[in-house]
Short mmCIF file of N, CA and C in Angstrom, two decimals:
data_model
loop_
_atom_site.label_atom_id
_atom_site.label_comp_id
_atom_site.label_asym_id
_atom_site.label_seq_id
_atom_site.Cartn_x
_atom_site.Cartn_y
_atom_site.Cartn_z
N MET A 1 -19.22 38.03 -45.82
CA MET A 1 -18.98 38.01 -44.65
C MET A 1 -17.34 38.69 -44.52
N LYS A 2 -17.09 39.42 -43.49
CA LYS A 2 -15.52 39.99 -43.21
C LYS A 2 -14.81 38.64 -42.34
N LEU A 3 -13.56 38.08 -43.13
CA LEU A 3 -12.83 37.05 -42.23
C LEU A 3 -11.67 37.93 -41.81
N ASN A 4 -11.40 37.07 -40.66
CA ASN A 4 -9.83 37.42 -39.98
C ASN A 4 -8.80 36.54 -40.74
N SER A 5 -7.51 36.74 -40.32
CA SER A 5 -6.62 36.23 -40.97
C SER A 5 -6.37 35.01 -41.14
N THR A 6 -6.61 34.27 -39.66
CA THR A 6 -6.94 32.73 -40.02
C THR A 6 -7.72 31.90 -40.75
N GLN A 7 -9.12 32.99 -40.86
CA GLN A 7 -10.21 32.47 -41.67
C GLN A 7 -9.85 32.68 -43.30
N ILE A 8 -8.90 33.36 -43.69
CA ILE A 8 -8.70 33.87 -44.95
C ILE A 8 -7.65 32.75 -45.09
N GLU A 9 -6.73 32.64 -44.47
CA GLU A 9 -5.61 31.65 -44.70
C GLU A 9 -6.17 29.96 -44.90
N ARG A 10 -7.42 29.92 -43.97
CA ARG A 10 -8.15 28.38 -44.43
C ARG A 10 -8.91 28.38 -45.76
N ALA A 11 -9.38 29.49 -46.00
CA ALA A 11 -10.41 29.66 -46.99
C ALA A 11 -9.18 29.51 -48.47
N LEU A 12 -8.10 30.18 -48.41
CA LEU A 12 -7.22 30.06 -49.17
C LEU A 12 -6.53 28.65 -49.62
N GLY A 13 -6.66 28.13 -48.57
CA GLY A 13 -5.95 26.47 -48.94
C GLY A 13 -7.26 25.67 -49.54
N GLN A 14 -8.26 26.24 -49.69
CA GLN A 14 -9.32 25.38 -50.22
C GLN A 14 -9.51 25.96 -51.51
N PHE A 15 -9.65 27.27 -51.87
CA PHE A 15 -10.12 28.15 -53.11
C PHE A 15 -8.93 28.87 -53.99
N ASP A 16 -8.59 28.18 -54.86
CA ASP A 16 -7.71 29.14 -55.49
C ASP A 16 -7.99 30.51 -55.77
N ALA A 17 -7.27 31.54 -55.33
CA ALA A 17 -7.72 32.80 -55.44
C ALA A 17 -6.70 33.84 -54.60
N GLN A 18 -6.83 34.91 -55.05
CA GLN A 18 -6.15 36.02 -54.49
C GLN A 18 -7.30 36.94 -53.18
N VAL A 19 -6.68 37.44 -52.10
CA VAL A 19 -7.75 38.44 -51.50
C VAL A 19 -7.11 39.77 -51.52
N LEU A 20 -8.16 40.37 -52.10
CA LEU A 20 -7.86 41.86 -52.04
C LEU A 20 -7.64 42.56 -50.59
N ALA A 21 -6.82 43.36 -50.65
CA ALA A 21 -6.44 43.75 -48.93
C ALA A 21 -7.29 44.62 -48.87
N ASP A 22 -7.50 44.87 -47.32
CA ASP A 22 -8.44 45.90 -46.92
C ASP A 22 -7.82 47.15 -47.55
N ASP A 23 -6.88 47.51 -47.38
CA ASP A 23 -6.36 49.06 -48.07
C ASP A 23 -6.28 49.08 -49.93
N HIS A 24 -6.15 48.03 -50.35
CA HIS A 24 -6.54 47.98 -51.70
C HIS A 24 -7.62 49.31 -52.33
N PRO A 25 -7.19 50.19 -53.24
CA PRO A 25 -8.41 51.08 -53.58
C PRO A 25 -9.53 50.65 -54.05
N ALA A 26 -9.89 49.56 -54.34
CA ALA A 26 -11.18 48.93 -55.02
C ALA A 26 -12.29 48.67 -53.88
N VAL A 27 -11.62 48.33 -52.66
CA VAL A 27 -12.30 47.92 -51.85
C VAL A 27 -13.14 48.65 -51.13
N ALA A 28 -13.00 49.94 -50.72
CA ALA A 28 -13.91 50.47 -50.73
C ALA A 28 -15.09 50.94 -51.44
N GLN A 29 -14.82 51.13 -52.97
CA GLN A 29 -16.07 50.82 -54.05
C GLN A 29 -16.70 49.52 -53.87
N LEU A 30 -16.10 48.63 -53.44
CA LEU A 30 -16.78 47.33 -53.53
C LEU A 30 -17.39 47.43 -52.22
N THR A 31 -17.29 47.77 -51.29
CA THR A 31 -17.93 47.81 -49.92
C THR A 31 -18.93 48.03 -50.02
N LYS A 32 -19.01 49.39 -50.89
CA LYS A 32 -20.35 50.26 -50.93
C LYS A 32 -21.50 49.66 -51.87
N VAL A 33 -21.13 49.09 -52.80
CA VAL A 33 -21.82 48.20 -53.49
C VAL A 33 -22.29 46.66 -52.98
N PHE A 34 -21.56 45.99 -52.12
CA PHE A 34 -21.71 44.72 -51.78
C PHE A 34 -21.64 44.39 -50.47
N GLY A 35 -21.37 45.73 -49.66
CA GLY A 35 -21.39 45.36 -48.00
C GLY A 35 -19.80 44.76 -47.56
N GLN A 36 -20.05 44.83 -46.27
CA GLN A 36 -18.57 44.61 -45.57
C GLN A 36 -18.01 42.91 -46.09
N HIS A 37 -17.29 42.27 -46.82
CA HIS A 37 -17.22 41.09 -47.15
C HIS A 37 -15.28 41.37 -47.18
N THR A 38 -14.93 39.99 -47.10
CA THR A 38 -13.70 39.82 -47.67
C THR A 38 -13.65 39.45 -49.26
N PHE A 39 -13.04 40.19 -50.02
CA PHE A 39 -13.01 40.14 -51.55
C PHE A 39 -11.90 38.95 -52.04
N PHE A 40 -12.47 38.22 -52.74
CA PHE A 40 -11.46 37.03 -53.56
C PHE A 40 -11.55 37.10 -54.93
N LEU A 41 -10.31 37.67 -55.59
CA LEU A 41 -10.50 37.30 -57.08
C LEU A 41 -9.78 36.05 -57.66
N ASP A 42 -10.53 35.48 -58.64
CA ASP A 42 -9.72 34.34 -59.19
C ASP A 42 -10.33 34.28 -60.99
N ASP A 43 -9.92 33.17 -61.49
CA ASP A 43 -10.05 33.53 -62.84
C ASP A 43 -11.27 33.61 -63.45
N LYS A 44 -12.00 33.68 -62.47
CA LYS A 44 -13.76 33.96 -63.13
C LYS A 44 -14.09 35.04 -62.88
N GLY A 45 -13.56 35.80 -61.75
CA GLY A 45 -13.98 36.97 -61.25
C GLY A 45 -14.10 36.81 -59.84
N LEU A 46 -14.97 38.14 -58.91
CA LEU A 46 -14.78 38.48 -57.67
C LEU A 46 -15.85 37.36 -57.25
N ASN A 47 -15.29 36.78 -55.79
CA ASN A 47 -16.20 36.31 -54.84
C ASN A 47 -16.43 36.87 -53.59
N VAL A 48 -17.17 36.39 -52.72
CA VAL A 48 -17.27 36.17 -51.34
C VAL A 48 -17.82 35.00 -50.72
N LEU A 49 -17.56 35.15 -49.55
CA LEU A 49 -17.86 34.09 -48.81
C LEU A 49 -19.31 34.25 -47.76
N GLU A 50 -20.24 33.15 -48.42
CA GLU A 50 -21.45 33.65 -47.71
C GLU A 50 -21.64 32.17 -46.83
N LEU A 51 -21.75 32.69 -45.41
CA LEU A 51 -22.08 31.60 -44.18
C LEU A 51 -22.63 30.31 -44.83
N ILE A 52 -22.75 29.12 -44.32
CA ILE A 52 -23.54 28.53 -43.81
C ILE A 52 -23.99 28.27 -42.50
N GLU A 53 -25.20 28.89 -42.23
CA GLU A 53 -25.62 28.94 -40.93
C GLU A 53 -26.26 27.51 -40.32
N THR A 54 -25.91 27.32 -38.88
CA THR A 54 -26.53 26.22 -38.35
C THR A 54 -27.06 27.00 -36.99
N PRO A 55 -28.40 26.69 -36.57
CA PRO A 55 -28.82 27.34 -35.63
C PRO A 55 -28.28 27.17 -34.40
N GLN A 56 -28.12 27.98 -33.42
CA GLN A 56 -27.31 28.12 -32.11
C GLN A 56 -25.61 27.01 -32.28
N MET A 57 -25.17 27.48 -33.35
CA MET A 57 -24.06 27.03 -33.48
C MET A 57 -23.22 28.17 -34.32
N GLU A 58 -21.96 28.23 -34.03
CA GLU A 58 -21.04 29.12 -34.34
C GLU A 58 -20.98 28.69 -35.96
N PRO A 59 -20.55 29.61 -37.06
CA PRO A 59 -20.13 29.25 -38.43
C PRO A 59 -19.38 28.63 -38.45
N GLN A 60 -19.34 27.10 -39.27
CA GLN A 60 -18.16 26.46 -39.31
C GLN A 60 -17.49 26.72 -40.90
N GLY A 61 -18.48 27.25 -41.78
CA GLY A 61 -17.79 27.59 -43.04
C GLY A 61 -19.07 27.91 -44.09
N GLY A 62 -18.64 28.26 -45.39
CA GLY A 62 -19.53 28.68 -46.10
C GLY A 62 -19.52 28.50 -47.67
N GLU A 63 -20.26 28.98 -48.68
CA GLU A 63 -20.00 28.63 -49.95
C GLU A 63 -19.70 29.95 -50.71
N MET A 64 -18.36 29.74 -51.70
CA MET A 64 -18.25 30.78 -52.22
C MET A 64 -19.06 31.34 -53.27
N ILE A 65 -19.01 32.63 -53.31
CA ILE A 65 -20.51 33.18 -54.26
C ILE A 65 -19.93 33.87 -55.11
N ASN A 66 -20.11 33.64 -56.55
CA ASN A 66 -19.52 34.83 -57.46
C ASN A 66 -20.35 36.10 -57.63
N ILE A 67 -20.01 36.95 -57.39
CA ILE A 67 -20.70 38.29 -57.69
C ILE A 67 -20.43 39.42 -58.87
N ALA A 68 -19.23 39.04 -59.31
CA ALA A 68 -18.94 39.69 -60.48
C ALA A 68 -17.89 38.99 -61.53
N ASP A 69 -17.99 38.75 -62.75
CA ASP A 69 -17.18 38.29 -63.82
C ASP A 69 -16.42 39.43 -64.67
N TRP A 70 -15.05 38.56 -64.64
CA TRP A 70 -14.03 39.53 -65.75
C TRP A 70 -15.11 40.04 -67.13
N SER A 71 -14.67 40.92 -67.51
CA SER A 71 -15.42 41.61 -68.62
C SER A 71 -14.47 41.89 -69.99
N ASP A 72 -13.62 41.54 -69.52
CA ASP A 72 -12.22 41.78 -70.65
C ASP A 72 -10.91 40.70 -70.29
N ALA A 73 -10.17 40.67 -71.59
CA ALA A 73 -9.19 39.16 -71.43
C ALA A 73 -8.16 39.50 -70.54
N THR A 74 -7.99 40.65 -70.38
CA THR A 74 -6.58 41.11 -69.44
C THR A 74 -6.83 40.95 -67.98
N LEU A 75 -8.24 40.48 -67.64
CA LEU A 75 -8.58 40.61 -66.17
C LEU A 75 -8.48 41.69 -65.50
N THR A 76 -9.12 43.06 -65.84
CA THR A 76 -8.65 43.89 -65.16
C THR A 76 -10.10 44.87 -65.05
N LYS A 77 -10.82 44.40 -65.57
CA LYS A 77 -12.42 45.04 -65.01
C LYS A 77 -13.34 44.08 -65.01
N LEU A 78 -14.24 44.49 -63.92
CA LEU A 78 -15.40 43.26 -63.60
C LEU A 78 -16.79 43.89 -63.80
N ARG A 79 -17.70 42.89 -64.05
CA ARG A 79 -19.13 43.11 -64.69
C ARG A 79 -20.02 42.47 -63.32
N ALA A 80 -20.46 43.34 -62.44
CA ALA A 80 -21.35 42.81 -61.18
C ALA A 80 -22.69 42.22 -62.09
N HIS A 81 -23.02 41.18 -61.25
CA HIS A 81 -24.27 40.26 -61.56
C HIS A 81 -24.95 39.94 -60.59
N ALA A 82 -26.20 39.34 -60.79
CA ALA A 82 -26.74 38.65 -59.51
C ALA A 82 -25.84 37.46 -59.00
N PRO A 83 -25.74 37.26 -57.51
CA PRO A 83 -24.84 36.15 -56.87
C PRO A 83 -25.21 34.69 -57.20
N GLU A 84 -24.30 34.07 -57.89
CA GLU A 84 -24.29 32.92 -58.36
C GLU A 84 -23.28 31.82 -57.35
N PRO A 85 -23.80 30.85 -57.03
CA PRO A 85 -23.07 29.82 -56.15
C PRO A 85 -22.13 29.22 -57.26
N THR A 86 -20.78 29.06 -56.29
CA THR A 86 -19.68 28.22 -57.51
C THR A 86 -19.60 27.22 -57.03
N GLY A 87 -20.03 26.59 -56.05
CA GLY A 87 -20.18 25.33 -55.52
C GLY A 87 -18.92 24.79 -54.72
N VAL A 88 -18.32 25.87 -54.62
CA VAL A 88 -17.13 25.57 -53.98
C VAL A 88 -17.60 25.71 -52.17
N VAL A 89 -17.52 25.10 -51.17
CA VAL A 89 -17.79 25.08 -49.97
C VAL A 89 -16.49 24.71 -49.29
N VAL A 90 -16.32 26.12 -48.27
CA VAL A 90 -15.11 25.97 -47.25
C VAL A 90 -15.20 25.98 -45.87
N SER A 91 -14.42 25.28 -45.57
CA SER A 91 -14.53 24.94 -43.65
C SER A 91 -13.40 26.04 -43.32
N LEU A 92 -14.37 26.71 -42.30
CA LEU A 92 -13.59 27.83 -41.23
C LEU A 92 -13.03 27.16 -39.91
N LYS A 93 -13.54 26.09 -39.74
CA LYS A 93 -12.67 25.33 -38.62
C LYS A 93 -11.20 24.67 -38.92
N GLU A 94 -10.58 24.69 -37.43
CA GLU A 94 -9.29 23.91 -37.58
C GLU A 94 -9.93 22.61 -38.01
N ILE A 95 -8.96 21.92 -38.71
CA ILE A 95 -8.71 20.39 -39.15
C ILE A 95 -7.58 19.81 -38.60
N HIS A 96 -7.87 19.05 -37.59
CA HIS A 96 -7.04 18.23 -36.97
C HIS A 96 -6.39 16.87 -37.58
N HIS A 97 -5.29 16.72 -38.20
CA HIS A 97 -4.84 15.44 -38.81
C HIS A 97 -4.41 14.60 -37.46
#
């Protein structure tokens, strides 16, 4: 899923990662392989947010899915694999305190 800036901010508040900016050189290649997503890098590898859909409702959140692992100790090369749920559920709706 491609997130807007507000959704990215909310996701990063719940998931320790960095976002690959749309103008990052790798994004075009990643989009060809994995489709239109906002890509998150963490210490385990490359992740995307898969929506948890509720019928007839706007998506309220999703689960982070790992789609590639780091293949070297310097965290510069990724190896793609079958999508694996991370167990991290991210809420995209505004939380009022």
